[in-house]
Coordinates of C-alpha atoms and ligand atoms in Angstrom, one line a residue:
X10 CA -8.9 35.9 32.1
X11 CA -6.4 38.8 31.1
X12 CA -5.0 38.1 27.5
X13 CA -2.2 35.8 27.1
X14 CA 0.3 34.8 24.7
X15 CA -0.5 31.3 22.5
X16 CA 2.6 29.3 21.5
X17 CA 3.5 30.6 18.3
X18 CA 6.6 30.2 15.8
X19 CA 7.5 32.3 13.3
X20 CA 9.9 32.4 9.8
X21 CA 11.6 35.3 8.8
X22 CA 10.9 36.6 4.4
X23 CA 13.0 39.8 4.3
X24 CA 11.3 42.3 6.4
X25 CA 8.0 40.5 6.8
X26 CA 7.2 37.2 9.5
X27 CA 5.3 34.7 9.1
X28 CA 3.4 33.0 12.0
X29 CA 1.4 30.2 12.8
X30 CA -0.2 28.2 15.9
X31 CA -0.5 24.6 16.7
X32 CA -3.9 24.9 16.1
X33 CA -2.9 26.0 12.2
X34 CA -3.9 29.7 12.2
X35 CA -1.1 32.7 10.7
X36 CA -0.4 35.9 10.5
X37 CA 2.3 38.3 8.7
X38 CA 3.3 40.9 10.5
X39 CA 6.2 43.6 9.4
X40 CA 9.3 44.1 10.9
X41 CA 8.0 46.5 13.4
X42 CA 5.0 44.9 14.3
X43 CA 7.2 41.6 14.8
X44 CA 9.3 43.4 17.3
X45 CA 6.9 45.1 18.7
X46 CA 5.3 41.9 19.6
X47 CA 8.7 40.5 20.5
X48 CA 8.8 43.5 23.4
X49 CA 5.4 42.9 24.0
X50 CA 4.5 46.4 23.1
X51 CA 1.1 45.9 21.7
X52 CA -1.0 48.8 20.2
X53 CA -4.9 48.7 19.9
X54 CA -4.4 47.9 16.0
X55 CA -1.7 45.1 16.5
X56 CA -3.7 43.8 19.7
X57 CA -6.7 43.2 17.1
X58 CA -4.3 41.3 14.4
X59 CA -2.9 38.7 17.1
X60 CA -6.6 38.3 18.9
X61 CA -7.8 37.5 15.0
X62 CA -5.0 34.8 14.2
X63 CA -5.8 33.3 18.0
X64 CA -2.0 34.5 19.0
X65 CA -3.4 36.7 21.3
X66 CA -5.7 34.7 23.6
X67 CA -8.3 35.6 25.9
X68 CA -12.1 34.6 27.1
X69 CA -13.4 35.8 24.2
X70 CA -11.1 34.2 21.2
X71 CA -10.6 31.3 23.6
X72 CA -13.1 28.7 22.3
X73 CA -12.3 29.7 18.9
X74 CA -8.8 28.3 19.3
X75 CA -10.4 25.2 20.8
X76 CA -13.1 24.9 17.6
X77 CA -10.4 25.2 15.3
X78 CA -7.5 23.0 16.9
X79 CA -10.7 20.3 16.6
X80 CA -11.2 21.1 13.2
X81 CA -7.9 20.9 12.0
X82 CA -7.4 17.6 13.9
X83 CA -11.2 15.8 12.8
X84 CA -9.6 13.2 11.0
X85 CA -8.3 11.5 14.4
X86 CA -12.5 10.6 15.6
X87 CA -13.4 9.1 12.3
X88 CA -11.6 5.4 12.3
X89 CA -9.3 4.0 9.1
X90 CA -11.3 5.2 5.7
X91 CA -8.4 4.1 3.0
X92 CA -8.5 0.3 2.7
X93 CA -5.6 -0.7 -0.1
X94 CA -5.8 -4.1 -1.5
X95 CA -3.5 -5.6 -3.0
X96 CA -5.5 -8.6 -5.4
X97 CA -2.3 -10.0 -6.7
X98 CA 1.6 -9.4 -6.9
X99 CA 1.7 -10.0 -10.3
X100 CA 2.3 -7.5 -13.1
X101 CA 3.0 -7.4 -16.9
X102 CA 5.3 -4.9 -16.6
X103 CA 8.7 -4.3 -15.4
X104 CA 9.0 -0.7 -14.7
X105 CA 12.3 0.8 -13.5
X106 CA 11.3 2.2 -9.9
X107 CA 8.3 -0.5 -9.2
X108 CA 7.7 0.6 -5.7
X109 CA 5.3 -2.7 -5.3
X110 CA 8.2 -5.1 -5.8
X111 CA 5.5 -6.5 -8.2
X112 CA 6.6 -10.6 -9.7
X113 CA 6.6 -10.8 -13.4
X114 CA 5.0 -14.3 -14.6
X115 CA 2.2 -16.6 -14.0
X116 CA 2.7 -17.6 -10.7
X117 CA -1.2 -17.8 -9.5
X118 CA 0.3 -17.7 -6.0
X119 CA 1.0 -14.3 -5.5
X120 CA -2.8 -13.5 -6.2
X121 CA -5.5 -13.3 -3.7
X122 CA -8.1 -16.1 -2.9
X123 CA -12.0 -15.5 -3.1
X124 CA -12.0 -16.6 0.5
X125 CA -8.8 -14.2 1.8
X126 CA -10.8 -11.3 -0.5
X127 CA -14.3 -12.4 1.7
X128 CA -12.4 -11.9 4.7
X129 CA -10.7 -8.4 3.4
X130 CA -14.1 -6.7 2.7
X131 CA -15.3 -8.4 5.8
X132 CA -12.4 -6.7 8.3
X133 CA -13.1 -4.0 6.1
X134 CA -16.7 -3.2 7.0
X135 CA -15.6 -3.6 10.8
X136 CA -13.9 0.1 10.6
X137 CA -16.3 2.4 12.0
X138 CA -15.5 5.2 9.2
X139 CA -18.3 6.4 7.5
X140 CA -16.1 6.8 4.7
X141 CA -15.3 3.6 2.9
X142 CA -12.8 3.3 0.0
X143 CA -11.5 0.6 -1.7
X144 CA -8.7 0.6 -4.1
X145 CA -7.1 -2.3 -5.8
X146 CA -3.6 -1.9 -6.5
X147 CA -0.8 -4.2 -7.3
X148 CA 0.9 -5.7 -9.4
X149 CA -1.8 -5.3 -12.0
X150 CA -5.1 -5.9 -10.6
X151 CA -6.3 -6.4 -13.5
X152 CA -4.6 -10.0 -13.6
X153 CA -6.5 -10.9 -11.0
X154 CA -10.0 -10.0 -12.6
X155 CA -12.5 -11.9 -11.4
X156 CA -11.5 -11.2 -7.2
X157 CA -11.7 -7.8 -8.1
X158 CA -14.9 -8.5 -9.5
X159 CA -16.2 -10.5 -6.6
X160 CA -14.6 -7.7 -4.0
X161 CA -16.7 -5.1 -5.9
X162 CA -20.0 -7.2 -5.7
X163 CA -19.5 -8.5 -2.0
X164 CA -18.8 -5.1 -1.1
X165 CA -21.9 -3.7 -2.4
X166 CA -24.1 -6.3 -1.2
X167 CA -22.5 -5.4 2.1
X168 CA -23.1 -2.0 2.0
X169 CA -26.4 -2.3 1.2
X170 CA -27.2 -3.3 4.4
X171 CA -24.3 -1.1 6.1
X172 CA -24.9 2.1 4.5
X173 CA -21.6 3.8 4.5
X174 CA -20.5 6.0 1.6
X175 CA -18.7 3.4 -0.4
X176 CA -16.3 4.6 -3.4
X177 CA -14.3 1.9 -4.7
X178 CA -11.1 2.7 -7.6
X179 CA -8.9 0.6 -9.2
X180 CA -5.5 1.8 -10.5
X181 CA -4.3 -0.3 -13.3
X182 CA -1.5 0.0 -16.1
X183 CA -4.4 -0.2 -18.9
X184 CA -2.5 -3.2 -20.9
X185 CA -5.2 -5.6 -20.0
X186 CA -8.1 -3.5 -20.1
X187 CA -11.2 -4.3 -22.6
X188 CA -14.4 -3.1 -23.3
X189 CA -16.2 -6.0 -21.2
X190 CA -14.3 -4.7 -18.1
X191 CA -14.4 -1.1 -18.9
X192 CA -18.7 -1.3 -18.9
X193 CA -18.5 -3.3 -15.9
X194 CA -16.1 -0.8 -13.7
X195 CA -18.3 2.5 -15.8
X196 CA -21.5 0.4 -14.5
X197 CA -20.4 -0.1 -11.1
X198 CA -19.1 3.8 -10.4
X199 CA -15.9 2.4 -9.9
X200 CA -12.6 5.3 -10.3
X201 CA -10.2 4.4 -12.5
X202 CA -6.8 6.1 -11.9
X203 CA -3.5 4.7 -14.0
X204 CA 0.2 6.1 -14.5
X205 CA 1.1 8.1 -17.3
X206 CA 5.1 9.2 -16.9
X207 CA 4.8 12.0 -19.9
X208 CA 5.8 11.8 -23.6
X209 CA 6.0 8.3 -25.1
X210 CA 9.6 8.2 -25.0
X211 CA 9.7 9.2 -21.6
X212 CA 6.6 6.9 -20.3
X213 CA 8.1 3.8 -22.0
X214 CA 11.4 4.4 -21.1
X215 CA 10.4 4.7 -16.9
X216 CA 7.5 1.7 -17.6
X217 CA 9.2 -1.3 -19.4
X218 CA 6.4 -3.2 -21.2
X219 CA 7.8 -6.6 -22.4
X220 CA 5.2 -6.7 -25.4
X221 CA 5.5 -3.6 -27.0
X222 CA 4.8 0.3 -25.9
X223 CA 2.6 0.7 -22.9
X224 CA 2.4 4.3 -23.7
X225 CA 0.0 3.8 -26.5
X226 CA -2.6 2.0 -24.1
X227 CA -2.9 4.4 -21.7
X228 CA -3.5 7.2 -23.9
X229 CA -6.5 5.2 -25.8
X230 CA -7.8 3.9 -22.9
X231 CA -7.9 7.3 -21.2
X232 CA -9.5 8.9 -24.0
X233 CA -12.0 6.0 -24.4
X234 CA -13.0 5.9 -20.8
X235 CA -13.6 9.8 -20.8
X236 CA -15.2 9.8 -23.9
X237 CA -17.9 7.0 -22.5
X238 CA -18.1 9.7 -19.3
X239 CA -19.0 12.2 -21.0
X240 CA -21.6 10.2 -23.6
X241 CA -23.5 9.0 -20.0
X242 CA -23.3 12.1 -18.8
X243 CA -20.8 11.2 -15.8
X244 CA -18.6 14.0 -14.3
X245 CA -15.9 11.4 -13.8
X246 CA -12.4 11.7 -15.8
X247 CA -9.6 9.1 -15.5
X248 CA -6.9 10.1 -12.7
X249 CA -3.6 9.4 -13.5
X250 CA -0.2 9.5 -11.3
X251 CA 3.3 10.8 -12.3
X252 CA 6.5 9.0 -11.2
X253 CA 9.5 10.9 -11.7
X254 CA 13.1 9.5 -12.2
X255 CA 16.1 11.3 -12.8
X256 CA 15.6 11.3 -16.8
X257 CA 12.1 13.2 -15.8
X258 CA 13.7 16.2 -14.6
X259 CA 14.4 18.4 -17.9
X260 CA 11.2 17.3 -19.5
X261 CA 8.8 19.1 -17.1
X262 CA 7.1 21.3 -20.0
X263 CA 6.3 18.2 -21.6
X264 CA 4.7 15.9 -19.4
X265 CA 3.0 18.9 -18.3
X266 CA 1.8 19.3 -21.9
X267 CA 0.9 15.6 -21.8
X268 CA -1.1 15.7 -19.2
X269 CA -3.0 19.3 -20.5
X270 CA -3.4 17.0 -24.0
X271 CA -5.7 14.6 -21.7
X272 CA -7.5 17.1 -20.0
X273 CA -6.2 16.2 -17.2
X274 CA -6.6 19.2 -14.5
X275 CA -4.5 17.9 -11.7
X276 CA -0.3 16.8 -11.9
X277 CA 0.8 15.9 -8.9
X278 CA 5.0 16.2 -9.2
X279 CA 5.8 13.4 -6.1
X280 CA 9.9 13.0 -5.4
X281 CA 10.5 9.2 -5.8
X282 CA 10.5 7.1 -3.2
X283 CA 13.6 4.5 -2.4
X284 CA 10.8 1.4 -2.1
X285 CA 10.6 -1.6 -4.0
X286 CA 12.5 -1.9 -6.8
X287 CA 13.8 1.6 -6.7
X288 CA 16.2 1.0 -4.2
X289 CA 17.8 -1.6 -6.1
X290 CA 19.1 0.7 -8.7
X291 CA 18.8 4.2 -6.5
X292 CA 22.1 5.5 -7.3
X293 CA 20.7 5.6 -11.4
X294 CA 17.3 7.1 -11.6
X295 CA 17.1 9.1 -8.2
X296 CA 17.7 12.6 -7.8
X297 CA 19.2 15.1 -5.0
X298 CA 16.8 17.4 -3.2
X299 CA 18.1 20.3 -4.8
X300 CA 17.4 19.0 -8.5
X301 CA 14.1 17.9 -7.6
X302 CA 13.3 21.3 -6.0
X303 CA 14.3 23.1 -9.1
X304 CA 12.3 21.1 -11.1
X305 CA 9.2 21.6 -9.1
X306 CA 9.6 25.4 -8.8
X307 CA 10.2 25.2 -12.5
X308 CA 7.1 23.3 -12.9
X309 CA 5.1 25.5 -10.6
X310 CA 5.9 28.8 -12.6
X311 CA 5.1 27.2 -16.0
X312 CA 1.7 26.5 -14.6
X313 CA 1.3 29.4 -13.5
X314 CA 2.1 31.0 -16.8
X315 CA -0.4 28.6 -18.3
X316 CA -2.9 29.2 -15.7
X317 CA -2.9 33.1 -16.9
X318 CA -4.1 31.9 -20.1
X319 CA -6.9 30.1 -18.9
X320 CA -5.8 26.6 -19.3
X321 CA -7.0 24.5 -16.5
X322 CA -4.3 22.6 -14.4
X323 CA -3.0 22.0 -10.9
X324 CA 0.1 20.9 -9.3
X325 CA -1.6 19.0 -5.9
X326 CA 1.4 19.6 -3.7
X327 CA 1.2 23.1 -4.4
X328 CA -2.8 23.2 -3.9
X329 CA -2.5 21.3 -1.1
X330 CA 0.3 23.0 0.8
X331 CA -1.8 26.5 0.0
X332 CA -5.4 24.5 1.1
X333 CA -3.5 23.1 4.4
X334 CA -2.4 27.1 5.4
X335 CA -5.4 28.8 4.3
X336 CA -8.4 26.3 5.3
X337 CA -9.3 25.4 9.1
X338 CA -10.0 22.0 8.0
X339 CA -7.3 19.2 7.5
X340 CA -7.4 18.6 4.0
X341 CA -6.5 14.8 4.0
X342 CA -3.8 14.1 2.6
X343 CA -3.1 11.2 4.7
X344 CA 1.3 11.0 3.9
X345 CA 1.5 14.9 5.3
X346 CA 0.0 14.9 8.5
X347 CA 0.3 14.5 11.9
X348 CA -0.3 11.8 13.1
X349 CA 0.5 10.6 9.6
X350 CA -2.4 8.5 7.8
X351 CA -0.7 4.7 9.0
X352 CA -3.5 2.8 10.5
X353 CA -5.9 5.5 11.2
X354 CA -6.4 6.7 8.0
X355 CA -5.1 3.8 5.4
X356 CA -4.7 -0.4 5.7
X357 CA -2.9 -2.4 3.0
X358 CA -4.1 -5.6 2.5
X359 CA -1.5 -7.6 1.0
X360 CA -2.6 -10.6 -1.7
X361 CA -1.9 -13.5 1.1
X362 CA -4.0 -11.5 3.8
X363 CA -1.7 -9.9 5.7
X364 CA -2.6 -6.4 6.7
X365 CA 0.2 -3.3 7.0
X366 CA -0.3 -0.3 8.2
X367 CA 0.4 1.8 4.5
X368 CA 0.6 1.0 1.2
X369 CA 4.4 2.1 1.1
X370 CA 4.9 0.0 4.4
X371 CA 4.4 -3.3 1.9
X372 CA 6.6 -2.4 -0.1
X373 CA 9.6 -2.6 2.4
X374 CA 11.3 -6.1 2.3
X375 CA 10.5 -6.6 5.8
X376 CA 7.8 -7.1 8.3
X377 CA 8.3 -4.0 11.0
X378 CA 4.8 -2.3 9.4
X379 CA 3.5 -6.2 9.2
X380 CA 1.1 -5.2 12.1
X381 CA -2.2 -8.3 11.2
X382 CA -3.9 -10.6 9.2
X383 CA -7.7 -10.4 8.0
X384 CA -8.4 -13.2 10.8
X385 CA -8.3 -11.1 13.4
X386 CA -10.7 -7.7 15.1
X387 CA -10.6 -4.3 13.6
X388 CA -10.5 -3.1 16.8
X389 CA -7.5 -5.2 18.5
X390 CA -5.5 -4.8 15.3
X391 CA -5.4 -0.8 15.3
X392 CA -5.2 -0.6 19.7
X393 CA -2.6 -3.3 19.5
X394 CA 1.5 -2.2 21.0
X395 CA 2.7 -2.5 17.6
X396 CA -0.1 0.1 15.9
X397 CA 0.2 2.0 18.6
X398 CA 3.7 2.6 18.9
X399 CA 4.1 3.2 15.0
X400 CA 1.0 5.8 15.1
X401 CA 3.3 7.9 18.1
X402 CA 6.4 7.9 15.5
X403 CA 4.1 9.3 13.6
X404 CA 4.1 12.5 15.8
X405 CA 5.5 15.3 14.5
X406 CA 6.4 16.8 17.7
X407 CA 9.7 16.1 18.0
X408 CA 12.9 18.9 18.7
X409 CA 13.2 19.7 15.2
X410 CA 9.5 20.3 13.8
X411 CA 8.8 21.8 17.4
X412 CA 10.7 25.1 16.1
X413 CA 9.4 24.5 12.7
X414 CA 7.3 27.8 11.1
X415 CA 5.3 24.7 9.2
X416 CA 4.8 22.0 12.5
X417 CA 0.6 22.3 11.9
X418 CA 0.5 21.9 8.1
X419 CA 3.6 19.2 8.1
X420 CA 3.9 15.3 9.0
X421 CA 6.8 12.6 9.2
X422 CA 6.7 9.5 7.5
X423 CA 8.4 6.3 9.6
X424 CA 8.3 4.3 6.5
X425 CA 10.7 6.5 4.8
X426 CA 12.3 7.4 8.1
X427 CA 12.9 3.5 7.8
X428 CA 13.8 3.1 4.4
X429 CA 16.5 6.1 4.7
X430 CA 17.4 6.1 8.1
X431 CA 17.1 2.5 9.3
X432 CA 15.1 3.8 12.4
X433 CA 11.1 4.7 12.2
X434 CA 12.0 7.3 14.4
X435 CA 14.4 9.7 11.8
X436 CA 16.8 12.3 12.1
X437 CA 14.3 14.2 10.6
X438 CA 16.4 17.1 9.4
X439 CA 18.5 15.1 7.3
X440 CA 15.6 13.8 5.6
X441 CA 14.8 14.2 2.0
X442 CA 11.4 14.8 2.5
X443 CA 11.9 17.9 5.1
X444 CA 14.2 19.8 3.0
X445 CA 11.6 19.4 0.3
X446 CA 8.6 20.5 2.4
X447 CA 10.6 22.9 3.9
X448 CA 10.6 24.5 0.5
X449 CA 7.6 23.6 -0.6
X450 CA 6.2 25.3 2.3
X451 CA 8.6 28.1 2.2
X452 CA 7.8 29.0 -2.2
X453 CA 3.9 29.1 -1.2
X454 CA 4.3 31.2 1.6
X455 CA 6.2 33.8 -0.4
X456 CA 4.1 33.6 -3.4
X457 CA 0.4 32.8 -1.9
X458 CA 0.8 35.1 1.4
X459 CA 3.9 37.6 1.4
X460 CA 3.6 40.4 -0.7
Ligands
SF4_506 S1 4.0 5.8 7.3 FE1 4.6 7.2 5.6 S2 3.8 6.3 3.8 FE2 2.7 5.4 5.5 S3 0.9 6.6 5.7 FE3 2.5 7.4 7.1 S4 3.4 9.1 5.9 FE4 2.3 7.8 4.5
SF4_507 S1 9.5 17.7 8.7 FE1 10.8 19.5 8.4 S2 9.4 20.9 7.3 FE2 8.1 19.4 8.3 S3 7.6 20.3 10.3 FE3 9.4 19.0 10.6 S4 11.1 20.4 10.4 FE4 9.3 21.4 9.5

């Protein structure tokens, strides 16, 4: 065929463009060349730029768009890998923004059963992923030992036979944590990720621990689990998660010194999510997009500054807004995709045996992402109307992200849509989350590929 146009959109940074194609590749071209391809005036030298970045199409760039749109999309052929279970409702703390709506107390029935957790890793092992993971989250799953003790052993036995590539975490506020359980999770190769808010004052004030400071337990129990890592000879570290409320914002060198303290590598600066808890008390510890934008970009150049003298840490939005542009492949990140990681990529399994389609979707004081229990087929549950018609809200190709620069790197959330809007299907740009991309996008763009 004679060469043709692809469907491209583009962003204006002073006198350079940026492009991109539904299938994820770019290109930045300067003014001229951008009008020059605007009046289709195409030299030999510009010609070669837009066949490169699959703009320009013809037979011989043809199936490369094709590989690449597959490539970029892979994670739609592989069947839900993420499989979140919740082993109890229970916690021992009371923090400020608990997204999990988590019960404080002894009340045994908000945990999971031996024979609902049978059933979980059963439905489990019916997804025909070849990626399995596990993680127990709560509450504190660690109240409910000995079901995740009996998930981790069931599940192994299973996969003996089943031979998937099993990796099983736990996330956990360390305040229950002993040496007993910290051999048998080390033993088991089970990841151990926990929540650290920044400096003790900080950290304690966000996470309310009736029975003292929880600060002080996570930073042992960190050290001690890295330190019997490293004494095996295990590359594993403990992960740990940042929640930021509004009192967060002007401490940004410090819980990124907190983290670099650990030898921690990664920080991952998430806005906070109006879920649980949160929205109970919104108007108090959330934040506008604007202050939480300046934080990040604040946060981003003090890395960088650190970075230039060799210290080792990463800020995973960043990465993973660079690693989404620059690589063919879809890096997983299942909330910033399209179609988003609900159902496909992630099932909550809730204490009582109810399945949702997200971990955030539990945490909404209602049923609408309520889509199963563990009695029933993998297969109906994910084909059913309901999946099916929250997987399509799911699509980012509505009006607005149709004339968006970052449409292939990007993704909607209907939970949030939900929590904000009161519809799964949002007014997406009055969304927090797209102004925040939008910029997100916009800072690594100008620092990563305009220059
Ligand atoms: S619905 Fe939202 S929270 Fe759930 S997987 Fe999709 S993007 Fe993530
Ligand atoms: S959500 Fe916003 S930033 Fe993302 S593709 Fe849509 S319009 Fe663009």
């Amino acid at each position: 065929v004679k060469d043709f146009l692809n469907n491209y959109r583009y962003k204006q940074f002073g006198n350079k463009y940026f492009l991109t194609t539904d299938h994820g590749s770019f290109l930045v071209l300067n003014s001229k060349e951008f009008n020059n391809l605007k009046q289709n005036s195409l030299d030999d030298k510009l010609k070669t730029k837009l066949f490169n970045a699959e703009i320009l199409l013809d037979n011989n760039n043809i199936s490369e768009a094709v590989r690449l749109t597959k490539n970029r999309n892979h994670f739609l052929f592989n069947g839900t890998s993420l499989h979140i279970v919740v082993v109890t409702l229970r916690c021992n703390m009371n923090c400020i923004y608990c997204h999990a709506s988590s019960k404080y107390g002894e009340d045994s029935k908000f945990d999971m059963s031996l024979d609902i957790a049978k059933k979980t890793v059963d439905f489990i092992f019916q997804s025909p992923s070849e990626i399995l993971t596990i993680e127990f989250q709560g509450g504190e799953p660690l109240l409910n030992w000995d079901v995740v003790k009996f998930i981790i052993n069931y599940a192994n036995q299973k996969n003996s036979i089943m031979k998937k590539k099993l990796n099983i975490s736990i996330v956990t506020n360390f305040s229950l944590m002993d040496e007993e359980k910290m051999n048998f999770l080390i033993d088991n190769s089970i990841g151990v990720c926990t929540s650290l808010d920044g400096p003790k004052e900080l950290h304690d004030y966000n996470r309310k621990f009736l029975n003292g400071s929880n600060y002080e337990s996570v930073i042992y129990w960190i050290k001690i689990f890295n330190s019997e890592y490293n004494d095996k000879g295990l590359k594993s570290k403990v992960n740990s998660l940042v929640t930021l409320t509004k009192k967060s914002l002007k401490f940004y060198k410090e819980i990124i010194d907190e983290y670099i303290a650990l030898g921690i590598e990664t920080i991952h600066l998430r806005f906070l999510n109006n879920l649980g808890n949160a929205s109970k008390i919104w108007e108090e510890i959330s934040y506008s997009a604007d202050e939480y934008l300046d934080f990040w970009k604040k946060s981003i150049i003090y890395i960088n500054e650190l970075k230039s003298k060799g210290i080792k840490i990463d800020e995973r939005i960043y990465t993973l807004f660079y690693n989404k542009i620059l690589l063919e492949f879809d890096p997983g990140y299942l909330d910033i995709r399209s179609p988003c990681g609900a159902i496909i990529g992630q099932l909550a399994y809730n204490y009582d045996g109810n399945i949702f389609t997200c971990d955030e979707a539990r945490m909404l004081n209602d049923d609408l992402f309520l889509i199963g229990n563990v009695n029933d087929r993998y297969e109906n549950l994910v084909t059913c109307d309901k999946s099916c018609a929250i997987i399509n809200s799911s699509i980012n190709d509505q009006f607005i992200c149709d004339t968006c620069v970052y449409k292939p790197y990007c993704g909607v959330c209907p939970v949030c849509n939900y929590a904000e809007q009161g519809n799964i299907i949002g007014k997406i740009s009055q969304t927090l989350r797209c102004k925040v991309f939008k910029e997100q996008f916009d800072f690594v763009v100008k620092e990563k590929f305009i220059n």
